[in-house]
Amino acid sequence: MSRSIDVIHGGEWAAAAAQWARVLRSLRRQKSAVLGIVLLALAVVVALFAPYLAPMDPGSQALGRNLLPPLTVADGRMFLMGTDHLGRDILSRLIFSGRVSLTVGFFSVLFSAAIGLAIGLVSGYYGGRVDFCLMRLVDLVLSFPFILLALATIAILGPSILLIIAVISLRIWVVFARVVRGVSLSIREREFVQAALALGAGDLRVIARHILPNVLSPCIIIGSLYLGRMIIIESGLSFLGLGVPPPTPSWGGMLSEGRNYIYTSWWVVTFPGLSIMLTVLGSNLVGDWLRNILDPRLRD
Amino acid sequence: MASYTFWRLVQGLVILKLVLVCVFLLLHLTGDPAAVLAPVDATEQDITRIRRELGLDTPLHVQYARFFAGAIRGNFGRSFEHEQPAFWIVMEHLPATLELTAAAFFFSVAVGIPLGCLAAYKENSLFDRVGIGWAVVAQAVPDFWLALMMIMVFSVFLGALPAFGRGGLAHLVMPAFAASTFQAARLARLMRSEMLEVLRREYILTARSKGLSEKMVLFRHALKNSSIPIVTVLGLDLGILLGGTVIIETVFAWPGVGRLTVQAIYHRDFPVVQTAVFVLAAGFVFINLAVDILYRALDPRIEYR
């Protein structure tokens, strides 16, 4: 709303400049946000350019150099983070693993948000019996022990990246739906919506023009706050052997393989976990920051 | 209140019925439950035999009616692996999961609530910064990795705690801690923001100007009022913990329902999987029911639907 006033006074350029100034100010106040942006950007860049950044082929095995500790020089090169039980370079595997986690995280957020938006908007806008039924559906989804159900489904249908995204989205949409419903319920009663309805605007137009813009920022916030959680879920599934199948390196898979060598080689489980943690920390911090600038009252 | 409780109970039962339908449909995901239930090396003949024996050649609604009739009596079929009723096996493993859940819940409350309260009370102090900083980082740590790191430090390097199994308190500490860290951190942050809001209210100012001791203000006025939204969160957390200790149980070889189910999934022992999913879902529904009723008892302003 404040933007439309700016537009009247100073044109769109000034409005955009004012917005950016606000963003920069908030970054200066909240140093942790800068850290979050850096961490997340780093994770994304590393995943995107993995083939150029990885010092070695992540699948290249050599039993002669298995379980080398970090900083060991072997075969004429340095293994910065050591090697795993098959002699594969851990650093290279970490770099490639980010691709799986970020892909699953990103698309799960996208799909959950899409489902949650659709159901939340319908539920909040129409209310009544539709709302009651949809909210019972939400209760139903919430009452399942998620990880067990996800594991069983993946075990029955066979693991694939698409199925993992689907299984995660079929759970997390609930979070979006609840918030979107709440916001739409309150916006629906506001005067400008009632006025639009009185002027003969159709439901679809009211939803698209008046309600949707108001639920977008909560969705962006939840999306960034849940990106990290989805990465943790994905690595948990991989850890249990029901994530992305083995030749593709993933952080959870590395942890599950490294688990057996925990008594002798600390590095095989330490670095993959740190990678997950830093990526998740990055997206959580960005989420907190977005919440602070967009909608401080919104709760997790 | 009585009619609310009644309706909430009916709602819970409807949800459980729907859970049963989903659990039933789980085996039909691929369209051929006999193939799902058959051992990996089963021949075409074996599959046909299984289909006939389990009545999988009858229409779907007939199968569901039979499944439902069994399920409400606690009969979910026999475990293929253990040659015992699946329901028994799950029940046998339930105490271990309840123990872990209770301990983790206790940890998260014992850490989260005081930390959040004190951080809010001493806003922007060193304690606040360090505490909330910890909470932010702790929320980013995958619990199963934390578990592995704890095993490495406390079992491998220090030899202080057992790395796996269930036994005395020493066995419980690490699994409970690992399972509770995320929840404790989230609770601390939530409690802090809730408390900050309450401390700004006028009745706190009134209480202080009346000359009440800080202890009275904090416990009688601030804590009590900020506890209402926290109760719902706690209830949800308890439910999430109940079904969410799966990976932790696996890491620590904790003999609970979660680990049982993961192994049943690996061995394609689906009656056990179905039972476990249903039992944990029932636990979740029950906890939510209790919390909703408690919630309304705590705050009489909430309307009854």
Coordinates of C-alpha atoms in Angstrom, one line a residue:
Chain A
M1 CA 0.0 0.0 0.0
S2 CA 2.8 2.4 0.9
R3 CA 4.2 1.7 -2.5
S4 CA 1.1 2.9 -4.4
I5 CA 1.3 6.2 -2.5
D6 CA 5.0 6.5 -3.5
V7 CA 4.1 5.9 -7.1
I8 CA 1.7 8.8 -7.1
H9 CA 4.2 11.1 -5.6
G10 CA 7.5 10.3 -7.2
G11 CA 7.2 7.8 -9.9
E12 CA 8.2 4.2 -10.0
W13 CA 12.0 4.8 -10.0
A14 CA 11.9 6.7 -6.8
A15 CA 9.7 4.0 -5.2
A16 CA 12.1 1.3 -6.2
A17 CA 15.0 3.4 -4.9
A18 CA 13.2 3.9 -1.6
Q19 CA 12.6 0.2 -1.3
W20 CA 16.2 -0.7 -1.9
A21 CA 17.3 1.9 0.6
R22 CA 15.0 0.3 3.2
V23 CA 16.4 -3.2 2.4
L24 CA 20.0 -1.9 2.8
R25 CA 19.1 -0.2 6.1
S26 CA 17.6 -3.3 7.5
L27 CA 20.7 -5.3 6.4
R28 CA 22.9 -2.9 8.3
R29 CA 20.8 -3.2 11.4
Q30 CA 20.6 -7.0 11.2
K31 CA 24.1 -8.3 10.6
S32 CA 22.9 -11.9 10.8
A33 CA 20.9 -11.4 7.6
V34 CA 24.1 -10.6 5.7
L35 CA 25.6 -13.8 7.0
G36 CA 22.5 -15.7 5.9
I37 CA 22.5 -14.2 2.4
V38 CA 26.2 -15.0 2.0
L39 CA 25.8 -18.6 3.2
L40 CA 22.8 -19.3 1.0
A41 CA 24.3 -17.6 -2.1
L42 CA 27.5 -19.6 -1.5
A43 CA 25.5 -22.9 -1.4
V44 CA 23.6 -22.0 -4.6
V45 CA 26.7 -20.9 -6.5
V46 CA 28.7 -24.0 -5.4
A47 CA 25.8 -26.2 -6.5
L48 CA 25.4 -24.5 -9.8
F49 CA 29.0 -24.5 -10.8
A50 CA 29.9 -27.8 -9.1
P51 CA 31.7 -29.4 -12.2
Y52 CA 34.0 -26.3 -12.4
L53 CA 34.7 -26.0 -8.7
A54 CA 35.2 -29.7 -7.7
P55 CA 38.8 -30.6 -7.7
M56 CA 38.0 -34.2 -8.6
D57 CA 35.4 -36.4 -10.1
P58 CA 33.1 -37.2 -7.1
G59 CA 32.8 -40.8 -8.1
S60 CA 36.4 -41.5 -8.7
Q61 CA 37.5 -44.4 -6.4
A62 CA 40.9 -45.6 -5.4
L63 CA 41.2 -48.1 -2.6
G64 CA 44.9 -47.3 -2.1
R65 CA 43.9 -43.9 -0.7
N66 CA 40.8 -44.7 1.3
L67 CA 40.1 -42.9 4.6
L68 CA 42.9 -40.3 4.2
P69 CA 42.6 -37.6 6.9
P70 CA 42.2 -34.0 5.8
L71 CA 45.1 -32.1 4.3
T72 CA 46.8 -35.4 3.2
V73 CA 48.9 -35.3 0.1
A74 CA 48.6 -38.4 -2.1
D75 CA 48.8 -39.1 -5.8
G76 CA 50.5 -35.8 -6.2
R77 CA 47.6 -33.7 -4.9
M78 CA 46.2 -32.5 -1.6
F79 CA 42.9 -33.9 -0.2
L80 CA 41.7 -30.9 1.7
M81 CA 38.9 -32.7 3.5
G82 CA 40.3 -36.2 3.3
T83 CA 38.8 -39.2 1.5
D84 CA 36.0 -41.7 2.3
H85 CA 36.1 -45.5 2.6
L86 CA 36.3 -45.9 -1.2
G87 CA 39.0 -43.3 -1.5
R88 CA 36.7 -40.7 -3.0
D89 CA 37.5 -37.0 -2.4
I90 CA 35.2 -35.7 0.2
L91 CA 35.4 -32.1 -0.8
S92 CA 34.3 -32.9 -4.4
R93 CA 31.5 -35.1 -3.1
L94 CA 30.3 -32.3 -0.8
I95 CA 30.3 -29.8 -3.7
F96 CA 28.2 -32.1 -5.9
S97 CA 25.9 -33.1 -3.0
G98 CA 24.5 -29.6 -2.6
R99 CA 22.8 -30.0 -6.0
V100 CA 20.4 -32.8 -4.7
S101 CA 19.6 -31.0 -1.4
L102 CA 19.0 -27.6 -3.0
T103 CA 16.9 -29.0 -5.9
V104 CA 14.7 -31.0 -3.5
G105 CA 14.5 -28.0 -1.2
F106 CA 13.6 -25.5 -3.9
F107 CA 11.0 -27.5 -5.7
S108 CA 9.4 -28.8 -2.5
V109 CA 9.0 -25.2 -1.4
L110 CA 7.5 -24.3 -4.8
F111 CA 5.1 -27.2 -4.9
S112 CA 4.0 -26.9 -1.3
A113 CA 3.4 -23.2 -1.7
A114 CA 1.3 -23.8 -4.9
I115 CA -0.9 -26.4 -3.2
G116 CA -1.0 -24.4 0.1
L117 CA -2.0 -21.2 -1.8
A118 CA -4.7 -22.8 -3.7
I119 CA -6.3 -24.6 -0.8
G120 CA -5.7 -21.8 1.7
L121 CA -7.3 -19.2 -0.7
V122 CA -10.4 -21.3 -1.4
S123 CA -10.7 -22.2 2.3
G124 CA -10.4 -18.7 3.6
Y125 CA -12.4 -17.0 0.8
Y126 CA -15.4 -19.3 0.7
G127 CA -15.4 -20.3 4.3
G128 CA -18.3 -22.4 5.6
R129 CA -18.5 -26.0 4.7
V130 CA -15.7 -25.9 2.2
D131 CA -13.4 -24.4 4.8
F132 CA -14.5 -27.0 7.4
C133 CA -13.7 -29.9 5.1
L134 CA -10.4 -28.5 3.9
M135 CA -9.3 -27.8 7.4
R136 CA -10.1 -31.4 8.4
L137 CA -7.9 -32.5 5.5
V138 CA -5.2 -30.4 7.1
D139 CA -5.7 -32.1 10.4
L140 CA -5.5 -35.4 8.7
V141 CA -2.2 -34.6 7.0
L142 CA -0.8 -33.3 10.3
S143 CA -1.7 -36.4 12.3
F144 CA 0.4 -38.8 10.2
P145 CA 3.9 -39.7 11.5
F146 CA 5.4 -38.0 8.5
I147 CA 8.8 -39.6 8.2
L148 CA 7.4 -43.1 8.6
L149 CA 4.8 -42.6 6.0
A150 CA 7.3 -40.9 3.6
L151 CA 9.7 -43.9 4.1
A152 CA 7.0 -46.4 3.5
T153 CA 5.8 -44.6 0.3
I154 CA 9.3 -44.3 -1.1
A155 CA 10.0 -47.9 -0.3
I156 CA 6.9 -49.1 -2.1
L157 CA 7.2 -46.8 -5.1
G158 CA 11.0 -46.8 -5.4
P159 CA 13.2 -43.8 -4.6
S160 CA 13.6 -41.0 -7.1
I161 CA 14.1 -37.3 -6.7
L162 CA 10.6 -36.5 -8.0
L163 CA 9.0 -38.8 -5.5
I164 CA 11.0 -37.3 -2.7
I165 CA 9.8 -33.8 -3.7
A166 CA 6.2 -35.0 -4.0
V167 CA 6.3 -36.7 -0.6
I168 CA 7.7 -33.6 1.1
S169 CA 5.3 -31.3 -0.6
L170 CA 2.3 -33.4 0.3
R171 CA 3.1 -32.7 3.9
I172 CA 4.4 -29.1 4.0
W173 CA 1.6 -27.5 1.9
V174 CA -0.3 -27.6 5.2
V175 CA 1.8 -24.9 6.7
F176 CA 1.2 -22.6 3.7
A177 CA -2.5 -23.4 3.6
R178 CA -3.0 -22.5 7.3
V179 CA -1.4 -19.1 7.1
V180 CA -2.9 -18.3 3.7
R181 CA -6.4 -19.2 5.0
G182 CA -5.9 -17.1 8.1
V183 CA -4.9 -14.0 6.1
S184 CA -7.6 -14.5 3.4
L185 CA -10.2 -14.8 6.1
S186 CA -9.4 -11.4 7.5
I187 CA -8.8 -9.7 4.2
R188 CA -12.1 -11.0 2.9
E189 CA -14.0 -8.9 5.5
R190 CA -12.1 -5.7 4.7
E191 CA -13.9 -2.8 3.1
F192 CA -12.0 -2.8 -0.2
V193 CA -12.9 -6.4 -0.8
Q194 CA -16.6 -5.8 0.1
A195 CA -16.5 -2.7 -2.1
A196 CA -15.1 -4.7 -5.0
L197 CA -17.8 -7.4 -4.5
A198 CA -20.5 -4.7 -4.3
L199 CA -19.3 -3.3 -7.6
G200 CA -19.9 -6.7 -9.2
A201 CA -16.4 -8.1 -9.3
G202 CA -16.4 -11.9 -9.6
D203 CA -14.8 -14.2 -7.0
L204 CA -11.9 -15.1 -9.2
R205 CA -11.1 -11.4 -9.8
V206 CA -11.3 -10.5 -6.1
I207 CA -9.1 -13.4 -5.2
A208 CA -6.5 -12.6 -7.8
R209 CA -6.5 -8.8 -7.5
H210 CA -7.1 -8.3 -3.8
I211 CA -6.4 -11.4 -1.7
L212 CA -3.5 -13.0 -3.6
P213 CA -1.2 -9.9 -3.3
N214 CA -1.7 -9.9 0.5
V215 CA -0.8 -13.5 1.0
L216 CA 2.3 -13.4 -1.1
S217 CA 4.6 -12.0 1.5
P218 CA 3.7 -14.5 4.2
C219 CA 4.3 -17.3 1.6
I220 CA 7.7 -15.9 0.8
I221 CA 8.6 -15.9 4.4
I222 CA 7.4 -19.4 5.1
G223 CA 9.1 -20.6 2.0
S224 CA 12.5 -19.4 3.1
L225 CA 11.9 -20.6 6.6
Y226 CA 11.0 -24.0 5.4
L227 CA 13.7 -24.4 2.7
G228 CA 16.1 -25.3 5.4
R229 CA 13.8 -27.8 7.0
M230 CA 13.2 -29.5 3.7
I231 CA 16.9 -29.9 3.2
I232 CA 17.1 -31.5 6.6
I233 CA 14.2 -33.9 5.7
E234 CA 15.8 -34.8 2.4
S235 CA 19.1 -35.5 4.0
G236 CA 17.3 -37.6 6.7
L237 CA 15.7 -39.7 4.0
S238 CA 19.0 -40.1 2.2
F239 CA 20.6 -41.0 5.6
L240 CA 18.0 -43.8 6.0
G241 CA 18.9 -45.1 2.5
L242 CA 15.6 -43.9 0.9
G243 CA 16.7 -40.7 -0.6
V244 CA 18.3 -40.1 -4.0
P245 CA 19.8 -43.5 -5.0
P246 CA 23.6 -44.0 -4.4
P247 CA 25.7 -43.1 -7.4
T248 CA 24.5 -39.5 -7.0
P249 CA 26.3 -38.0 -4.0
S250 CA 24.1 -36.5 -1.3
W251 CA 25.0 -35.1 2.1
G252 CA 22.6 -37.5 3.9
G253 CA 24.0 -40.4 1.9
M254 CA 27.6 -39.5 2.8
L255 CA 26.6 -39.4 6.5
S256 CA 25.0 -42.8 6.2
E257 CA 28.1 -44.3 4.6
G258 CA 30.4 -42.5 6.9
R259 CA 28.6 -43.7 10.0
N260 CA 30.4 -47.0 9.9
Y261 CA 33.8 -45.3 10.1
I262 CA 33.0 -43.0 13.0
Y263 CA 35.3 -44.9 15.3
T264 CA 38.4 -44.3 13.2
S265 CA 37.8 -41.3 10.9
W266 CA 36.1 -38.3 12.3
W267 CA 36.1 -36.3 9.0
V268 CA 33.8 -38.6 7.0
V269 CA 30.8 -37.6 9.1
T270 CA 31.9 -34.1 10.2
F271 CA 32.1 -32.3 6.9
P272 CA 28.8 -33.4 5.3
G273 CA 26.9 -32.5 8.5
L274 CA 28.6 -29.1 8.6
S275 CA 27.5 -28.5 5.0
I276 CA 23.9 -29.2 5.8
M277 CA 24.1 -27.0 8.8
L278 CA 25.6 -24.0 7.1
T279 CA 23.1 -24.2 4.2
V280 CA 20.2 -24.5 6.5
L281 CA 21.5 -21.8 8.8
G282 CA 21.8 -19.5 5.7
S283 CA 18.2 -20.1 4.6
N284 CA 16.9 -19.7 8.2
L285 CA 18.6 -16.4 8.6
V286 CA 17.3 -15.1 5.3
G287 CA 13.9 -16.3 6.4
D288 CA 14.1 -14.5 9.7
W289 CA 15.3 -11.3 7.9
L290 CA 12.4 -11.5 5.4
R291 CA 10.0 -11.9 8.3
N292 CA 11.4 -8.9 10.0
I293 CA 11.1 -6.6 7.0
L294 CA 7.9 -8.0 5.4
D295 CA 5.7 -9.0 8.3
P296 CA 7.1 -9.0 11.9
R297 CA 3.9 -10.4 13.4
L298 CA 4.0 -13.6 11.4
R299 CA 4.9 -16.6 13.5
D300 CA 6.5 -19.8 12.5
Chain B
M1 CA -17.5 -27.3 27.5
A2 CA -19.0 -30.8 27.5
S3 CA -20.5 -30.4 24.0
Y4 CA -17.2 -29.0 22.8
T5 CA -15.3 -32.0 24.2
F6 CA -17.9 -34.3 22.6
W7 CA -17.5 -32.7 19.1
R8 CA -13.8 -32.7 19.4
L9 CA -13.9 -36.4 20.2
V10 CA -16.1 -37.2 17.2
Q11 CA -13.7 -35.2 15.0
G12 CA -10.8 -37.2 16.4
L13 CA -12.5 -40.4 15.6
V14 CA -13.3 -39.3 12.0
I15 CA -9.6 -38.4 11.5
L16 CA -8.6 -41.8 12.8
K17 CA -11.0 -43.5 10.4
L18 CA -9.4 -41.5 7.5
V19 CA -6.0 -42.5 8.8
L20 CA -7.1 -46.1 8.5
V21 CA -8.2 -45.6 4.9
C22 CA -4.8 -44.0 4.0
V23 CA -2.9 -46.8 5.8
F24 CA -5.0 -49.3 3.9
L25 CA -4.4 -47.6 0.6
L26 CA -0.6 -47.5 1.3
L27 CA -0.3 -51.1 0.0
H28 CA -2.3 -50.3 -3.1
L29 CA 0.0 -47.5 -4.2
T30 CA 1.5 -49.5 -7.0
G31 CA -1.8 -51.1 -7.9
D32 CA -0.6 -54.6 -7.0
P33 CA -0.4 -55.1 -3.2
A34 CA 0.6 -58.8 -3.6
A35 CA 3.8 -57.8 -5.4
V36 CA 4.5 -55.3 -2.6
L37 CA 3.9 -57.8 0.1
A38 CA 5.8 -60.6 -1.6
P39 CA 9.5 -61.3 -0.7
V40 CA 12.0 -59.8 -3.2
D41 CA 12.8 -63.3 -4.7
A42 CA 9.1 -64.3 -5.1
T43 CA 8.1 -66.1 -8.3
E44 CA 4.9 -65.3 -10.3
Q45 CA 3.3 -68.4 -8.6
D46 CA 4.2 -67.1 -5.1
I47 CA 2.5 -63.8 -5.9
T48 CA -0.6 -65.5 -7.1
R49 CA -0.7 -67.6 -4.0
I50 CA -0.3 -64.5 -1.7
R51 CA -3.0 -62.7 -3.7
R52 CA -5.4 -65.6 -3.0
E53 CA -4.4 -66.2 0.6
L54 CA -4.8 -62.6 1.7
G55 CA -8.0 -62.2 -0.3
L56 CA -6.4 -59.5 -2.5
D57 CA -8.3 -60.8 -5.5
T58 CA -11.6 -59.6 -4.0
P59 CA -13.0 -56.1 -4.8
L60 CA -11.3 -53.2 -3.1
H61 CA -14.3 -52.2 -0.8
V62 CA -14.6 -55.8 0.4
Q63 CA -10.9 -55.8 1.3
Y64 CA -11.3 -52.6 3.1
A65 CA -14.3 -53.8 5.0
R66 CA -12.2 -56.8 6.2
F67 CA -9.2 -54.6 7.0
F68 CA -11.4 -52.2 9.0
A69 CA -13.2 -55.0 10.9
G70 CA -9.8 -56.3 11.9
A71 CA -8.2 -53.0 12.7
I72 CA -10.8 -51.8 15.2
R73 CA -10.1 -55.0 17.1
G74 CA -6.4 -54.3 17.0
N75 CA -5.8 -57.0 14.4
F76 CA -3.7 -55.6 11.6
G77 CA -2.5 -59.0 10.3
R78 CA 0.6 -60.9 11.2
S79 CA 4.2 -59.7 10.8
F80 CA 5.9 -61.7 8.0
E81 CA 9.2 -61.4 9.7
H82 CA 8.4 -62.1 13.4
E83 CA 5.5 -64.6 12.8
Q84 CA 3.5 -62.7 15.4
P85 CA 0.5 -60.3 15.3
A86 CA 1.8 -57.0 14.0
F87 CA -0.1 -55.1 16.7
W88 CA 1.6 -57.0 19.5
I89 CA 5.0 -56.2 18.1
V90 CA 4.3 -52.5 17.8
M91 CA 2.9 -52.4 21.3
E92 CA 6.0 -54.2 22.6
H93 CA 8.2 -51.5 21.1
L94 CA 6.0 -48.6 22.2
P95 CA 7.3 -48.1 25.8
A96 CA 10.8 -47.4 24.5
T97 CA 9.5 -44.8 22.1
L98 CA 7.3 -43.2 24.8
E99 CA 10.4 -43.1 27.1
L100 CA 12.5 -41.4 24.6
T101 CA 9.6 -39.0 23.6
A102 CA 9.0 -38.1 27.3
A103 CA 12.7 -37.5 28.0
A104 CA 13.1 -35.4 24.9
F105 CA 10.0 -33.4 25.7
F106 CA 11.2 -32.9 29.2
F107 CA 14.6 -31.7 27.9
S108 CA 13.1 -29.3 25.4
V109 CA 10.8 -27.7 28.0
A110 CA 13.5 -27.6 30.7
V111 CA 15.9 -25.8 28.4
G112 CA 13.5 -23.8 26.1
I113 CA 11.1 -22.2 28.5
P114 CA 13.6 -20.8 31.1
L115 CA 16.0 -19.8 28.3
G116 CA 13.3 -17.9 26.4
C117 CA 12.0 -16.2 29.6
L118 CA 15.3 -15.0 30.8
A119 CA 16.4 -13.9 27.4
A120 CA 13.3 -11.8 27.1
Y121 CA 13.6 -10.5 30.7
K122 CA 17.2 -9.4 30.1
E123 CA 16.6 -8.3 26.5
N124 CA 19.8 -7.4 24.6
S125 CA 22.0 -8.5 27.4
L126 CA 24.9 -10.9 26.8
F127 CA 22.8 -13.8 28.0
D128 CA 20.1 -12.9 25.5
R129 CA 22.5 -12.7 22.6
V130 CA 24.4 -15.9 23.4
G131 CA 21.2 -17.8 24.2
I132 CA 19.3 -16.7 21.1
G133 CA 22.5 -17.1 19.0
W134 CA 22.6 -20.7 20.2
A135 CA 18.9 -21.2 19.4
V136 CA 19.4 -19.9 15.8
V137 CA 22.3 -22.3 15.2
A138 CA 20.6 -25.2 16.9
Q139 CA 17.6 -24.9 14.6
A140 CA 19.9 -25.5 11.6
V141 CA 21.5 -28.6 12.9
P142 CA 20.1 -31.9 11.6
D143 CA 19.3 -34.0 14.6
F144 CA 20.8 -37.2 13.3
W145 CA 24.1 -35.5 12.6
L146 CA 24.1 -34.1 16.1
A147 CA 23.5 -37.6 17.3
L148 CA 26.5 -38.9 15.3
M149 CA 28.7 -36.1 16.5
M150 CA 27.7 -36.8 20.1
I151 CA 28.5 -40.5 19.7
M152 CA 31.9 -39.5 18.3
V153 CA 32.7 -37.1 21.2
F154 CA 31.1 -38.8 24.2
S155 CA 31.4 -42.5 23.2
V156 CA 34.4 -42.7 20.9
F157 CA 36.7 -40.0 22.3
L158 CA 35.7 -39.7 25.9
G159 CA 34.2 -43.2 26.4
A160 CA 31.7 -41.6 28.8
L161 CA 28.4 -42.7 27.4
P162 CA 27.1 -45.9 25.6
A163 CA 26.8 -45.3 21.9
F164 CA 23.7 -47.5 21.4
G165 CA 21.0 -49.5 23.0
R166 CA 18.5 -48.9 25.8
G167 CA 19.2 -49.4 29.4
G168 CA 19.6 -46.9 32.3
L169 CA 19.8 -43.2 32.3
A170 CA 23.2 -43.2 30.6
H171 CA 21.7 -44.7 27.5
L172 CA 18.9 -42.2 27.4
V173 CA 20.9 -38.9 27.7
M174 CA 22.3 -38.7 24.2
P175 CA 19.2 -39.8 22.2
A176 CA 16.9 -37.6 24.3
F177 CA 19.2 -34.6 23.9
A178 CA 19.7 -35.1 20.1
A179 CA 15.9 -35.5 19.6
S180 CA 15.1 -32.4 21.7
T181 CA 17.6 -29.8 20.5
F182 CA 15.6 -28.5 17.6
Q183 CA 12.4 -28.3 19.7
A184 CA 14.2 -26.7 22.6
A185 CA 15.7 -24.0 20.3
R186 CA 12.4 -23.2 18.7
L187 CA 10.6 -23.1 22.0
A188 CA 13.2 -20.7 23.4
R189 CA 12.7 -18.3 20.5
L190 CA 8.9 -18.6 20.7
M191 CA 8.9 -18.1 24.5
R192 CA 11.2 -15.1 24.1
S193 CA 9.0 -13.3 21.6
E194 CA 5.8 -14.2 23.5
M195 CA 7.3 -13.0 26.8
L196 CA 8.6 -9.7 25.2
E197 CA 5.1 -9.0 24.1
V198 CA 3.6 -9.7 27.5
L199 CA 6.3 -7.7 29.3
R200 CA 5.3 -4.6 27.3
R201 CA 1.6 -4.8 28.4
E202 CA 0.1 -2.3 30.8
Y203 CA -0.8 -4.9 33.5
I204 CA 2.9 -5.6 34.0
L205 CA 3.5 -1.9 34.5
T206 CA 0.6 -1.9 37.0
A207 CA 1.9 -4.9 38.8
R208 CA 5.3 -3.3 39.1
S209 CA 4.0 0.0 40.3
K210 CA 1.9 -1.8 42.9
G211 CA 5.3 -2.7 44.4
L212 CA 5.1 -6.4 43.6
S213 CA 8.4 -8.2 43.7
E214 CA 10.1 -8.9 40.4
K215 CA 9.6 -12.6 41.1
M216 CA 5.9 -12.1 41.4
V217 CA 5.7 -10.0 38.3
L218 CA 7.6 -12.5 36.3
F219 CA 6.0 -15.7 37.5
R220 CA 2.4 -14.7 38.3
H221 CA 1.7 -12.1 35.7
A222 CA 4.1 -12.5 32.8
L223 CA 4.7 -16.2 32.6
K224 CA 1.1 -17.2 33.2
N225 CA -0.1 -14.9 30.4
S226 CA 2.5 -15.9 27.9
S227 CA 2.0 -19.6 28.6
I228 CA -1.3 -19.9 26.7
P229 CA 0.0 -19.8 23.2
I230 CA 2.9 -21.9 24.3
V231 CA 0.7 -24.8 25.4
T232 CA -0.6 -25.4 21.8
V233 CA 2.9 -25.4 20.5
L234 CA 4.0 -27.8 23.2
G235 CA 1.2 -30.1 22.3
L236 CA 2.1 -30.1 18.7
D237 CA 5.8 -30.6 19.6
L238 CA 4.9 -33.6 21.7
G239 CA 3.1 -35.1 18.8
I240 CA 5.9 -34.4 16.3
L241 CA 8.4 -35.9 18.7
L242 CA 6.3 -39.0 19.0
G243 CA 6.6 -39.8 15.3
G244 CA 9.8 -37.9 14.7
T245 CA 12.4 -39.8 16.7
V246 CA 12.6 -42.3 13.9
I247 CA 16.1 -41.4 12.7
I248 CA 17.4 -40.9 16.2
E249 CA 16.1 -44.3 17.2
T250 CA 17.9 -45.7 14.2
V251 CA 21.2 -44.0 15.0
F252 CA 21.3 -45.1 18.6
A253 CA 19.8 -48.6 17.9
W254 CA 17.0 -47.6 20.3
P255 CA 14.5 -50.4 20.3
G256 CA 11.4 -48.2 19.7
V257 CA 8.6 -48.1 17.2
G258 CA 10.5 -45.8 14.8
R259 CA 13.5 -48.2 14.4
L260 CA 11.1 -51.2 14.3
T261 CA 9.3 -49.5 11.4
V262 CA 12.4 -48.5 9.5
Q263 CA 13.6 -52.1 9.7
A264 CA 10.1 -53.4 8.7
I265 CA 10.3 -51.1 5.7
Y266 CA 13.7 -52.5 4.7
H267 CA 12.3 -56.1 5.1
R268 CA 9.0 -55.2 3.4
D269 CA 7.1 -56.3 6.5
F270 CA 4.1 -54.0 5.7
P271 CA 1.6 -55.2 8.3
V272 CA 4.0 -53.8 10.9
V273 CA 4.5 -50.6 9.0
Q274 CA 0.7 -50.1 8.7
T275 CA 0.2 -50.8 12.4
A276 CA 3.0 -48.5 13.5
V277 CA 1.8 -45.6 11.3
F278 CA -1.7 -46.0 12.7
V279 CA -0.7 -46.3 16.3
L280 CA 1.5 -43.2 16.2
A281 CA -1.2 -41.3 14.3
A282 CA -3.6 -42.3 17.1
G283 CA -1.2 -41.0 19.7
F284 CA -0.9 -37.7 17.8
V285 CA -4.7 -37.3 17.6
F286 CA -5.1 -38.1 21.2
I287 CA -2.4 -35.6 22.3
N288 CA -4.0 -32.9 20.2
L289 CA -7.4 -33.6 21.6
A290 CA -6.0 -33.3 25.2
V291 CA -4.2 -30.1 24.3
D292 CA -7.3 -28.5 22.8
I293 CA -9.4 -29.3 25.8
L294 CA -6.6 -28.1 28.2
Y295 CA -6.2 -24.9 26.1
R296 CA -9.8 -24.0 26.6
A297 CA -9.6 -24.8 30.3
L298 CA -6.6 -22.4 30.6
D299 CA -8.1 -19.6 28.7
P300 CA -11.9 -19.2 29.3
R301 CA -12.0 -16.4 26.7
I302 CA -11.7 -18.8 23.8
E303 CA -15.1 -19.6 22.3
Y304 CA -16.5 -23.0 22.0
R305 CA -17.5 -23.9 18.5

